[in-house]
CSV table of C-alpha atoms and ligand atoms in Angstrom, one decimal:
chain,number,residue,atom,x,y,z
A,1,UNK,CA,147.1,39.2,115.0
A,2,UNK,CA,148.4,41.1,111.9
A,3,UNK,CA,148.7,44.7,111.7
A,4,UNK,CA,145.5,45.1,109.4
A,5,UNK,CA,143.4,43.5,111.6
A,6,UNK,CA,144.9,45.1,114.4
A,7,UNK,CA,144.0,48.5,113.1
A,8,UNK,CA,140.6,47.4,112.1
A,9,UNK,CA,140.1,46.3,115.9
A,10,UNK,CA,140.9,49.5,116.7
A,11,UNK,CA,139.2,51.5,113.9
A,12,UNK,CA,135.9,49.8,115.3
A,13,UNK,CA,136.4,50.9,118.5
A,14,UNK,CA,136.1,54.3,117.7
A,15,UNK,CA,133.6,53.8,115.0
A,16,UNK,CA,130.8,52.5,117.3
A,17,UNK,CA,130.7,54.9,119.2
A,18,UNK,CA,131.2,57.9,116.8
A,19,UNK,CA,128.1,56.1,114.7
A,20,UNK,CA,125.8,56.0,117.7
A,21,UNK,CA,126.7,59.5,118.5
A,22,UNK,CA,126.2,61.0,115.1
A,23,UNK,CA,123.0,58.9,115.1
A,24,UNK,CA,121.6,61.2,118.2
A,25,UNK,CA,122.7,64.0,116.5
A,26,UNK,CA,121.1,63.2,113.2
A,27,UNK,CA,119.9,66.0,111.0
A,28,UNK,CA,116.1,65.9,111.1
A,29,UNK,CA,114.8,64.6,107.8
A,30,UNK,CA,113.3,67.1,106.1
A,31,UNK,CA,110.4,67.1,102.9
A,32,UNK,CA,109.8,65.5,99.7
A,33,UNK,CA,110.0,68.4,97.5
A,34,UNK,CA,108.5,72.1,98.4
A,35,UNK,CA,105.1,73.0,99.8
A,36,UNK,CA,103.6,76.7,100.4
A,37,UNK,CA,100.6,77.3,102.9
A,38,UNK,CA,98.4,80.0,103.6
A,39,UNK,CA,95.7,81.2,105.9
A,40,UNK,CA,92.0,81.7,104.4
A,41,UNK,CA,90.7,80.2,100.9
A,42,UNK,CA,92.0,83.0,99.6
A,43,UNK,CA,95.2,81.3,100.2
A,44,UNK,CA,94.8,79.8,96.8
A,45,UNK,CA,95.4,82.8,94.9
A,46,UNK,CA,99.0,83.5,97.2
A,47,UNK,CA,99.5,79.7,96.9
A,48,UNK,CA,99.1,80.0,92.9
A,49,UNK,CA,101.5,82.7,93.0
A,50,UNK,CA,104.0,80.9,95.2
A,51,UNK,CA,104.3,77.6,93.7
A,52,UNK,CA,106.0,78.2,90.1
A,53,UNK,CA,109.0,79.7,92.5
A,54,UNK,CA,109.3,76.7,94.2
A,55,UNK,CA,108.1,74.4,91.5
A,56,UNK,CA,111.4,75.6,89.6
A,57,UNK,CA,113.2,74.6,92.8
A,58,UNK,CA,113.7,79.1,93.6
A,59,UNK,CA,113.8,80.3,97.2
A,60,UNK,CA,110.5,80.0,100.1
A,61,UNK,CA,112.0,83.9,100.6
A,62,UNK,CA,111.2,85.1,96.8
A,63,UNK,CA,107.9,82.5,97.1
A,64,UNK,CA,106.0,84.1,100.2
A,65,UNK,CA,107.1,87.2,99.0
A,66,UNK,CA,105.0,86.5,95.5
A,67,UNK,CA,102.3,85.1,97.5
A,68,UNK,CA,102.0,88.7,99.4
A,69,UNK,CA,102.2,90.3,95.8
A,70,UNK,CA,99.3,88.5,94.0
A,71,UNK,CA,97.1,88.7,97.0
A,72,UNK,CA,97.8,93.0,97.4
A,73,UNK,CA,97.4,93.4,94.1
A,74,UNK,CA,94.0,91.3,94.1
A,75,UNK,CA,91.1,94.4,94.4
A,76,UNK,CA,88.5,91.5,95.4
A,77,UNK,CA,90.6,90.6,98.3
A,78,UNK,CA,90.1,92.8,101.5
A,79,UNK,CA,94.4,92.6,101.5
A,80,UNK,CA,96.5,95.4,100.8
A,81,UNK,CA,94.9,99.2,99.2
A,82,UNK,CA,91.4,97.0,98.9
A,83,UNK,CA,91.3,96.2,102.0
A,84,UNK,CA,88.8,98.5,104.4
A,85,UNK,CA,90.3,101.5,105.4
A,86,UNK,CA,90.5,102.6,109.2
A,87,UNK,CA,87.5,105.0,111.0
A,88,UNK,CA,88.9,107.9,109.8
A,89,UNK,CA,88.5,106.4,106.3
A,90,UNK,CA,92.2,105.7,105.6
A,91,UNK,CA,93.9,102.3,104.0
A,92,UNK,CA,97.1,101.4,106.3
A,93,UNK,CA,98.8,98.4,105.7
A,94,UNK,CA,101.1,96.1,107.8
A,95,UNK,CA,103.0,93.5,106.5
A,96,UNK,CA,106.3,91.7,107.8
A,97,UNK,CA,108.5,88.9,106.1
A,98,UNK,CA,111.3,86.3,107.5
A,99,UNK,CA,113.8,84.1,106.2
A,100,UNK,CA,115.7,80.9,106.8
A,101,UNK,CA,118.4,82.7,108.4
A,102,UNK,CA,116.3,84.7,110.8
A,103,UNK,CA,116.6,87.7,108.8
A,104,UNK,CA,113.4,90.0,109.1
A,105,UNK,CA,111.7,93.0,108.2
A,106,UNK,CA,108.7,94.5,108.9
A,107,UNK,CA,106.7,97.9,108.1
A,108,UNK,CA,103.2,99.4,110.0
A,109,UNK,CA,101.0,102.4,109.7
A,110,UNK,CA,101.9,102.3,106.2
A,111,UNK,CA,99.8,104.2,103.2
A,112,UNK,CA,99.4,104.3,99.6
A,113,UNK,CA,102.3,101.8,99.2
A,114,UNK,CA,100.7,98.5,97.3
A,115,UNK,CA,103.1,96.0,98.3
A,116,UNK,CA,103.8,96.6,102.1
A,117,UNK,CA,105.4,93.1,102.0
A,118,UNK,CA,108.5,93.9,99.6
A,119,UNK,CA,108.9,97.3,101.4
A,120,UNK,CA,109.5,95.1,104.4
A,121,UNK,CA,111.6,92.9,102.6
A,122,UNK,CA,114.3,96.0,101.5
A,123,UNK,CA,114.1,97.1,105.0
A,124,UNK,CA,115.3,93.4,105.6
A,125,UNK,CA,117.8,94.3,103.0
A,126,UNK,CA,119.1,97.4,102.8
A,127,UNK,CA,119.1,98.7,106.3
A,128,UNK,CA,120.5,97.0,109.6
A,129,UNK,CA,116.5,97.8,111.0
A,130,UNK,CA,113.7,95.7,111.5
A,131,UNK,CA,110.8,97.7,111.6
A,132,UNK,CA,109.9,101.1,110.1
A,133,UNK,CA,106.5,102.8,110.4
A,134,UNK,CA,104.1,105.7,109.1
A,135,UNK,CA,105.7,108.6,107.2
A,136,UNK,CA,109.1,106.8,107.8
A,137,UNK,CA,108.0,103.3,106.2
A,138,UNK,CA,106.4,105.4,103.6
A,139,UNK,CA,109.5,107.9,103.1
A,140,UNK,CA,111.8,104.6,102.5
A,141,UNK,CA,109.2,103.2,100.2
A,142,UNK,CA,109.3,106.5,98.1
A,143,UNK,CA,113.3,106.4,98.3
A,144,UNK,CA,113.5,103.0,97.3
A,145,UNK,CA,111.3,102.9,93.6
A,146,UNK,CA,107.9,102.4,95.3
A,147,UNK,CA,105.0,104.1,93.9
A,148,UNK,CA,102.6,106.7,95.5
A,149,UNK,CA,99.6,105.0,94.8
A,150,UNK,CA,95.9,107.1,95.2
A,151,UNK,CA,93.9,107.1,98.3
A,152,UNK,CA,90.9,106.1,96.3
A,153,UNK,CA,89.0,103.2,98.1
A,154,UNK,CA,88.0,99.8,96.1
A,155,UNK,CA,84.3,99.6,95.8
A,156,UNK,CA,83.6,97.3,97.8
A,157,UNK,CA,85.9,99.0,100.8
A,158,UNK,CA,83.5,102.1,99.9
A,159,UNK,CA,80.4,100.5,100.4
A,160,UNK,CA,81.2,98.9,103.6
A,161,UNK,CA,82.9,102.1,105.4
A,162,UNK,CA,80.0,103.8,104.2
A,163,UNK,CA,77.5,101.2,105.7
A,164,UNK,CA,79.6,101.6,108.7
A,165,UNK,CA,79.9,105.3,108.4
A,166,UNK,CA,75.6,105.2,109.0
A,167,UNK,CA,76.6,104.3,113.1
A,168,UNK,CA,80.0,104.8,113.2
A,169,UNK,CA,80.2,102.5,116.4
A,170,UNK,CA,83.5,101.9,117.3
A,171,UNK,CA,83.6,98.0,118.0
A,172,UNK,CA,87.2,96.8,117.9
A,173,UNK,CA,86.2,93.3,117.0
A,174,UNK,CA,87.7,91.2,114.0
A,175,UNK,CA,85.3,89.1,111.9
A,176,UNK,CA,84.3,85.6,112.9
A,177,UNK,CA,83.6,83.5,109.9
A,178,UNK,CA,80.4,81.1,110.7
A,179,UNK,CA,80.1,79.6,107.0
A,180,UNK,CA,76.5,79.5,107.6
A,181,UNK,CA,75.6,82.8,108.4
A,182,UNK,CA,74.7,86.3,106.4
A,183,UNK,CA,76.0,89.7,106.2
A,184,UNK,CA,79.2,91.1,107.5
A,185,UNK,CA,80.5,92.3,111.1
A,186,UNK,CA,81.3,90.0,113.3
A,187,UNK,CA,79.4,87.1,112.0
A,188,UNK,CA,80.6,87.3,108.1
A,189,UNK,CA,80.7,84.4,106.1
A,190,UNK,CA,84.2,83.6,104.5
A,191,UNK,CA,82.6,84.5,101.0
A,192,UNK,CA,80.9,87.0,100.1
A,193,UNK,CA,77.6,86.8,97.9
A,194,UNK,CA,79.7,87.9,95.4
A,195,UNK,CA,82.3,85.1,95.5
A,196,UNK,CA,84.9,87.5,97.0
A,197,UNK,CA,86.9,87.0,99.6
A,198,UNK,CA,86.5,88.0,103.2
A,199,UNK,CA,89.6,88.5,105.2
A,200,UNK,CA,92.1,91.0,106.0
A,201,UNK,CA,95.6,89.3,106.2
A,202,UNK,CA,97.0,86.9,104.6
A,203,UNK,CA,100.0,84.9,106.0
A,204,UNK,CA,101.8,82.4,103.9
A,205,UNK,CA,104.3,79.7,104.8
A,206,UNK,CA,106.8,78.0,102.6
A,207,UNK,CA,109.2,75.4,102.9
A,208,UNK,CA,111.9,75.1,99.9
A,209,UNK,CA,113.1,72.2,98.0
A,210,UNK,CA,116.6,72.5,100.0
A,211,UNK,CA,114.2,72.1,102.7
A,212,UNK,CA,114.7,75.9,103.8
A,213,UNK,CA,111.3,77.9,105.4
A,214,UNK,CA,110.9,80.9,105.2
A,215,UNK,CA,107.1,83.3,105.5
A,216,UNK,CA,105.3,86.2,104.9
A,217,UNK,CA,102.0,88.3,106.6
A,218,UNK,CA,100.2,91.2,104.9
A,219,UNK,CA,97.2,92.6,105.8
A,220,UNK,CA,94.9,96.7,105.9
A,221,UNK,CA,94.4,95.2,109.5
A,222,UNK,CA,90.6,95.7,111.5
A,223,UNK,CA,88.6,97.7,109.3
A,224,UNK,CA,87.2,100.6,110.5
A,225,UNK,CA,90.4,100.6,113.3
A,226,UNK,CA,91.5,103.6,115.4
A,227,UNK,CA,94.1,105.6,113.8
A,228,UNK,CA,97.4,104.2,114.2
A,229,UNK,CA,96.4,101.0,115.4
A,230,UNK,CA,98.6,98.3,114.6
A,231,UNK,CA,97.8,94.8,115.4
A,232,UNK,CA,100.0,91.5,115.5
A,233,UNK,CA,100.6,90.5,111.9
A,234,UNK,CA,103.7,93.3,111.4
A,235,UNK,CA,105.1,91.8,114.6
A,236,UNK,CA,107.8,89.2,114.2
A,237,UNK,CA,106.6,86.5,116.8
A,238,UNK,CA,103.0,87.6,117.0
A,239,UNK,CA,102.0,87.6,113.4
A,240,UNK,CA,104.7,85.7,112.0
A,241,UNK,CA,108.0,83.3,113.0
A,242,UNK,CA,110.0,81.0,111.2
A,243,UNK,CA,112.8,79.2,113.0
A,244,UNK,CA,114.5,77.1,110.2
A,245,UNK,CA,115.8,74.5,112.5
A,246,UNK,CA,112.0,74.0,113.9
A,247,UNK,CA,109.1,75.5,111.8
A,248,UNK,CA,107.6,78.3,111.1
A,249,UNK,CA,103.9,79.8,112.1
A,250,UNK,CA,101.6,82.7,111.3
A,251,UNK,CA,98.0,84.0,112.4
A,252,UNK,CA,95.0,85.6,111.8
A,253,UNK,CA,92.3,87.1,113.8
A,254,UNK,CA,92.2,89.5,116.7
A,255,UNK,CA,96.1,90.9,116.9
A,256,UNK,CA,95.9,92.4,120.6
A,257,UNK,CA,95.4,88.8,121.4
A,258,UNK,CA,97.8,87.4,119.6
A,259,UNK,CA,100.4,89.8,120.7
A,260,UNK,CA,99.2,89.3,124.6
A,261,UNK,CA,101.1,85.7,124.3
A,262,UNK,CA,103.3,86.6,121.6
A,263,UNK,CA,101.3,83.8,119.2
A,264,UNK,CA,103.6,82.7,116.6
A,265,UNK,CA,106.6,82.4,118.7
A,266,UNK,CA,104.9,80.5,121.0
A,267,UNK,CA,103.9,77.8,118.7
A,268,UNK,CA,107.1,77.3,117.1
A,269,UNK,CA,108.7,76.7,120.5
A,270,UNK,CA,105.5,74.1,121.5
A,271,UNK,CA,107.0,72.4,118.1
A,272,UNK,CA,110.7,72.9,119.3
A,273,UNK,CA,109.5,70.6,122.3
A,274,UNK,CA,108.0,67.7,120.3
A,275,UNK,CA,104.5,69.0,119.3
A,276,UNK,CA,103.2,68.5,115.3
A,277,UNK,CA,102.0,71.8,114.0
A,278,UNK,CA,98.5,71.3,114.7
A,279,UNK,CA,99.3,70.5,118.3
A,280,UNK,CA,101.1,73.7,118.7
A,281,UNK,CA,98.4,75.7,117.5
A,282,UNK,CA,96.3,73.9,119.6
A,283,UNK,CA,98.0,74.7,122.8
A,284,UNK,CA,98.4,78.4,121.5
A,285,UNK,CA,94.9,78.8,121.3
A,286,UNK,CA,94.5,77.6,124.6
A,287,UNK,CA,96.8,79.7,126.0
A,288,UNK,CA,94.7,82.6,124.8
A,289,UNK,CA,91.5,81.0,125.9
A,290,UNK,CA,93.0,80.6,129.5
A,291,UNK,CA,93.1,84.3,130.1
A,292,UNK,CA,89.7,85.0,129.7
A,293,UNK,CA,87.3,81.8,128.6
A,294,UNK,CA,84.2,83.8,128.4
A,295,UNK,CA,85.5,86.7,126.6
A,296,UNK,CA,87.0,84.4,124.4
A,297,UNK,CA,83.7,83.5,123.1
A,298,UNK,CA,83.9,86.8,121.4
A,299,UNK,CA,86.4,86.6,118.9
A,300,UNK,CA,88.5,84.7,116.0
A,301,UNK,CA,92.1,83.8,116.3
A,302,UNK,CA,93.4,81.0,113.8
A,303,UNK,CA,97.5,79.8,113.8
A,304,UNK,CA,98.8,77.7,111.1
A,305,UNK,CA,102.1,76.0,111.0
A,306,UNK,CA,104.3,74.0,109.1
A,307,UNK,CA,107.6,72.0,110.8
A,308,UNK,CA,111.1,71.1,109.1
A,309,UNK,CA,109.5,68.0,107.7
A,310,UNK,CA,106.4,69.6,106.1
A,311,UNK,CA,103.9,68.7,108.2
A,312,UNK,CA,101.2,71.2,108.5
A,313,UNK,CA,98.5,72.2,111.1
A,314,UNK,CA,96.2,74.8,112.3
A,315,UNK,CA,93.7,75.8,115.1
A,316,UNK,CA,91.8,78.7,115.7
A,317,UNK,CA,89.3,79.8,118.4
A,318,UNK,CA,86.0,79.7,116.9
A,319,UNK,CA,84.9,77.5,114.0
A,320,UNK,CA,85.2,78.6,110.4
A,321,UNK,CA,89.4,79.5,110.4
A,322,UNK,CA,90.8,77.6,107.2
A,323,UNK,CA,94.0,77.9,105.3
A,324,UNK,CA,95.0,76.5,101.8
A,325,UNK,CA,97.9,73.7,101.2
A,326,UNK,CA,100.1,73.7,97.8
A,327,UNK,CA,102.3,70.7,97.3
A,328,UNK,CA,103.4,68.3,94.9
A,329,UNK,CA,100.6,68.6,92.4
A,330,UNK,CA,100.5,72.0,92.4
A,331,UNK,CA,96.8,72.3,93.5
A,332,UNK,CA,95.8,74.1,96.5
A,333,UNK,CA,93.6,72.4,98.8
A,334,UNK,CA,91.1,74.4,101.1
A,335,UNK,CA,90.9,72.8,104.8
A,336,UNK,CA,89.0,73.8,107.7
A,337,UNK,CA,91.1,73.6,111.0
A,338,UNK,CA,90.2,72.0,114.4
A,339,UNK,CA,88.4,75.0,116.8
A,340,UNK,CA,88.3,75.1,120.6
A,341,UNK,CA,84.6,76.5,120.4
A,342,UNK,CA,81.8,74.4,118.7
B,401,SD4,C1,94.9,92.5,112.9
B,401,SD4,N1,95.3,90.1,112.7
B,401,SD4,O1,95.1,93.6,112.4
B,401,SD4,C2,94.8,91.2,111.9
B,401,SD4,C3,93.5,91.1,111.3
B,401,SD4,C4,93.1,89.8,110.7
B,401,SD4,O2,91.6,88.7,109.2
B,401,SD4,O3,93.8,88.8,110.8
B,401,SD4,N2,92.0,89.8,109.9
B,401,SD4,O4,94.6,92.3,114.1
């Protein structure tokens, strides 16, 4: 045998083995090219924003965190300073953000700042925190270039805490959006007569073209809320996770139920065990409905999620949870998730 093939004997040895090892250990493929979702039809206007970032190829961080910025600043979209202000007739905004890298901020309880969502990114930032809140979120904001905006209500948050004002019932209950029926309260459709939008919080999902995630929730929270309440979508595993080697999730609906099963974190771990997006959300929602089934009947959770490949999914509760998909042509698409109740 000569000494080439000798070596090349023994070269092959190693190789097989080494190949079928790195083959077990191979990267998961990840997408053709970017995509951005986001909960609601009014996802289109946070996907519109969102896309020409990662059209040009830019960052899912600096996408979602557009997304968030064209939806707050929209005054016909019950997110941000529109949005309906708590019982005491207060706006206060929660909003968190998270990156490839697990990085995250997050800011609750906070007033008369219009984009809660970058405050939470400099917080991310800037400081070695997480999570600021009240006069302290709103103290950073003013220290950091944000704006002290008015506490004047959008007309169409007037009109409705007036309406409200007339019984001034305290029902903690989020909106559950039958597309068939009337009116607001719990059984608003997801447009308004106007054409406006109907929702509170917006979460938005993007995966880069270097196949990086990264995500983004925002909302005024329950209308007509207690004072300081605070529900999931601030909360890094209840209203939002992204876990760049898995996926990444968000929610909308009644927080205190999210937060009860920590929501978002749980579906990105369903996916981390083999389940596709809508799967996850699936099993989330079940998990919720478990605890109670017949109080379940009562209100509206929806999860959306999107894995490392770019496959995307949702669930929700009741019927009438949608979320919008951006991807290749640029268009967003409206589509109506799967729902445990009829
Ligand atoms: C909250 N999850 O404050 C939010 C509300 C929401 O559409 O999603 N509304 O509990």
């Amino acid at each position: 045998m000569n000494t080439n093939r000798r070596s090349f004997l023994r070269l092959s040895a190693f190789a097989l083995p080494f190949t079928r090892v790195n083959q077990l250990f191979a990267k998961p493929k990840v997408a053709q090219g970017p995509i951005v979702i986001s909960t609601w039809d009014s996802g289109q206007i946070s996907n519109a924003a969102a896309w020409p970032v990662l059209e040009k190829g830019g960052r899912a961080l600096d996408a979602v965190e557009q997304a968030a910025i064209a939806i707050e600043n929209d005054i016909n979209c019950c997110v941000g300073l529109g949005g309906n202000p708590d019982r005491d007739g207060h706006v206060t905004l929660d909003a968190c953000i998270m990156d490839e890298k697990s990085n995250c901020g997050a800011v609750a309880f906070l007033e008369r700042i219009k984009h809660p969502v970058s405050v939470a990114r400099k917080i991310m930032e800037e400081t070695p925190h997480v999570f600021l809140a009240g006069a302290g979120a709103q103290q950073f904001a003013l220290a950091n270039g944000f704006k002290l905006e008015s506490e004047k209500l959008s007309p169409d948050a007037e009109k409705e805490y007036k309406k409200w004002l007339k019984k001034a019932e305290y029902k903690p209950v989020i909106n559950i959006e039958h597309k068939q029926s009337k009116g607001h309260g719990p059984f608003a459709p997801a447009r308004l007569d106007d054409g406006s939008f109907n929702h509170d919080t917006m979460g938005t999902l993007a995966l880069d073209a270097k196949g990086d995630l990264s995500g983004m929730c925002t909302t005024s929270g329950m209308g007509f809320k207690m004072r300081g309440r605070v529900g999931d979508s601030p909360i890094i595993g209840a209203g939002l996770f992204v876990d760049n080697e898995v996926g990444a999730a968000t929610s909308s609906g009644q927080g205190e139920e999210v937060i009860r099963v920590n929501g978002t974190h749980l579906v990105v771990e369903f996916m981390r065990n083999g389940a596709t997006p809508e799967e996850a959300c699936k099993k989330a929602v079940e998990r919720i409905v478990k605890r109670d089934p017949e109080r379940a009947r009562t209100f509206q959770v929806g999860f959306l999620a999107i894995n490392k490949q770019g496959e995307v999914g949702a669930y929700s509760v009741q019927p009438g949870f949608m979320y919008t998909i951006t991807s290749k042509d640029g268009k967003g698409k409206v589509i109506d998730s799967k729902s445990h109740f009829a």
